[in-house]
């Protein structure tokens, strides 16, 4: 019998009178189908070179973060050889380039404009590590929302944020740019940021939403020895359980793009890592957007030892990397790669399509200018509501680390000796990666204190340079540090500061790091106070005056002497445009501090990596003096200086014993944990109540504690509230040896408290069924 091909059969059936009679009117195409149709049409007209052009992201102007700069930009735009541009903004600058692409390139494909909007665009918020310390998801989202309002008004479509790399090593300068060490909190923050940038429905066609870029995929924060760009190598279990959750959370939240990281991941640089970019990101997680490299990351694979230019270009494209940031290695190699068969045309088409899809989703084919105008920029940028939000969010990010004898809040009368190299610094308070923020609009601590307390006598002395090492200063200044070396000897500067201190009621010493000592390429092997600042503090202490430290820094620091000897310590990070006012609000008690650190502060640098959610080991050290054969150091305890989740308030809180809705749980049930928190002090205040879990016995060893919930609550003086936490079945799960996400029956411990160390414990059992 002659076999009729199935397709022909289907056609014949469709054409039959019976089928004709039943035929329904064709359904309207879905949004995805319309997009596909449009892009099919466009790609049908594109030459191979024009497709390769879409894969090319060029940098225009300043802020170069690598040795290579983009050349011949205008000529390449005209030839259709540029897909996107970054490092430029303002309606005028953007319009000029967009017009070039629209009017002078053959197919008039709009460009897409990106920028490093990291913690605000023009209005600058606290650095991400500070934002995280607020534990306030609404505030985090609001900061990203305002950044989206401002960056779109400035002509931008795309922001290189959120940075969600988990970091456990404070030597790494980029710990400042992320949410700290915890995957649960990191995931919550990743979601809040994506929502803030892209809007609640991820509708990027709106003129005030920007496409977010999740970075740096992946494991950049696990750089060995905390040295930037260094290798990472870790087990898949650790990866899935401890490092990947925030990336996945951002993907689940619908992030539009992903940036590959510079580092090597288990032997293959992320930018050439097919397992990471295709198997995990696209196939397992279902990511639908496009992947851009970090700055020249494909070219850098030559240094990684992955081959010559042609080979690394093919490696990246085959791995699933769509766009090449600045390296122009795709521009120069993909055509040859196709000729040699190293990559397929389909691979090029897939990458080009994903970039065009992003432009389509941004509405650039409808309105390539996205309603950008000088007028919109003027009415939007740095508007009073944004400034007010910056002040409020900055206050929420600050962490009170110590407050003996109620030294804080300060009175607004009498006199203060305001000491320290950071006390009058506007440049430093806005922090690193403060892209389009104008530090001259920022408020220094001195300005903030004077504005808040006009009748307080404030006398300033610098006391020390932020760093005395001329080379370090030169390096910081080469990247916009704007630091001046005070040529006086250290003794002379300290002598002056001591005199000022002696004449005042209280010393407020503003010390820490300069903003350039954190961020990219700013790893430090010593994470104590740089320069002569500690010597300065020791001399100030000797005056016997109460001493308040206001810290400015982008990482956990080692502060053992400071913790012993200061009367009060306020961690302010780099708090942004309104830093000085926000710090004054906290110091004078207009705001009661509520932040909690999200990365462990070690006692000494030799303890790092130090993090709360570690494994127990077979020889856990419980503090027994003479027990040598334990997992410990001979010269320092295992305790941190300040544990994860720690932060004080001007008031005090007490926790009741947590209670559970059940003591035996079936795998599909949700457990309710209730705890009563009371404000037992003299001020109204907010507390971040934290819930941790321990899976006591597992098929792989499990951490001693893992954060699974938190609530930030306002409690009036004397007030108490009963909080309810819910542990859903997924909260009990982890990735086992086969990378299956499972909950294993057995004993669990629940801990509730105001930080990861000071907790109360209850237990329950997870039943097999
Ligand atoms: C390098 C950094 O690693 C990345 O975070 C940033 O977005 C790009 N350069 C672009 O400036």
mmCIF file with all atom_site columns, C-alpha atoms and ligand atoms in Angstrom, residues 65 86 116 160 174 215-216 220 259 262 294-295 325 433 520, ligand 1:
data_model
loop_
_atom_site.group_PDB
_atom_site.id
_atom_site.type_symbol
_atom_site.label_atom_id
_atom_site.label_alt_id
_atom_site.label_comp_id
_atom_site.label_asym_id
_atom_site.label_entity_id
_atom_site.label_seq_id
_atom_site.pdbx_PDB_ins_code
_atom_site.Cartn_x
_atom_site.Cartn_y
_atom_site.Cartn_z
_atom_site.occupancy
_atom_site.B_iso_or_equiv
_atom_site.pdbx_formal_charge
_atom_site.auth_seq_id
_atom_site.auth_comp_id
_atom_site.auth_asym_id
_atom_site.auth_atom_id
_atom_site.pdbx_PDB_model_num
ATOM   1  C CA . UNK A 1 65  ? 36.648 49.400 33.341 1.00 0.00 ? 65  UNK A CA 1
ATOM   2  C CA . UNK A 1 86  ? 26.692 51.910 27.001 1.00 0.00 ? 86  UNK A CA 1
ATOM   3  C CA . UNK A 1 116 ? 25.878 50.866 35.168 1.00 0.00 ? 116 UNK A CA 1
ATOM   4  C CA . UNK A 1 160 ? 23.564 46.524 34.562 1.00 0.00 ? 160 UNK A CA 1
ATOM   5  C CA . UNK A 1 174 ? 32.907 43.827 45.115 1.00 0.00 ? 174 UNK A CA 1
ATOM   6  C CA . UNK A 1 215 ? 25.078 39.731 37.062 1.00 0.00 ? 215 UNK A CA 1
ATOM   7  C CA . UNK A 1 216 ? 27.626 38.312 37.257 1.00 0.00 ? 216 UNK A CA 1
ATOM   8  C CA . UNK A 1 220 ? 32.009 35.788 40.706 1.00 0.00 ? 220 UNK A CA 1
ATOM   9  C CA . UNK A 1 259 ? 25.784 39.266 32.230 1.00 0.00 ? 259 UNK A CA 1
ATOM   10 C CA . UNK A 1 262 ? 34.890 37.113 34.230 1.00 0.00 ? 262 UNK A CA 1
ATOM   11 C CA . UNK A 1 294 ? 31.186 41.416 30.997 1.00 0.00 ? 294 UNK A CA 1
ATOM   12 C CA . UNK A 1 295 ? 33.745 43.904 29.673 1.00 0.00 ? 295 UNK A CA 1
ATOM   13 C CA . UNK A 1 325 ? 30.733 43.876 25.529 1.00 0.00 ? 325 UNK A CA 1
ATOM   14 C CA . UNK A 1 433 ? 29.580 52.766 40.930 1.00 0.00 ? 433 UNK A CA 1
ATOM   15 C CA . UNK A 1 520 ? 35.763 46.403 41.172 1.00 0.00 ? 520 UNK A CA 1
HETATM 16 C C1 . LIG B 2 .   ? 32.754 45.483 34.458 1.00 0.00 ? 1   LIG B C1 1
HETATM 17 C C2 . LIG B 2 .   ? 31.954 45.085 35.653 1.00 0.00 ? 1   LIG B C2 1
HETATM 18 O O1 . LIG B 2 .   ? 32.392 43.834 36.120 1.00 0.00 ? 1   LIG B O1 1
HETATM 19 C C3 . LIG B 2 .   ? 30.454 45.034 35.427 1.00 0.00 ? 1   LIG B C3 1
HETATM 20 O O2 . LIG B 2 .   ? 29.827 44.889 36.676 1.00 0.00 ? 1   LIG B O2 1
HETATM 21 C C4 . LIG B 2 .   ? 29.978 46.248 34.708 1.00 0.00 ? 1   LIG B C4 1
HETATM 22 O O3 . LIG B 2 .   ? 28.581 46.194 34.538 1.00 0.00 ? 1   LIG B O3 1
HETATM 23 C C5 . LIG B 2 .   ? 30.693 46.332 33.376 1.00 0.00 ? 1   LIG B C5 1
HETATM 24 N N1 . LIG B 2 .   ? 32.137 46.420 33.586 1.00 0.00 ? 1   LIG B N1 1
HETATM 25 C C6 . LIG B 2 .   ? 30.252 47.528 32.545 1.00 0.00 ? 1   LIG B C6 1
HETATM 26 O O4 . LIG B 2 .   ? 30.777 48.684 33.024 1.00 0.00 ? 1   LIG B O4 1
#
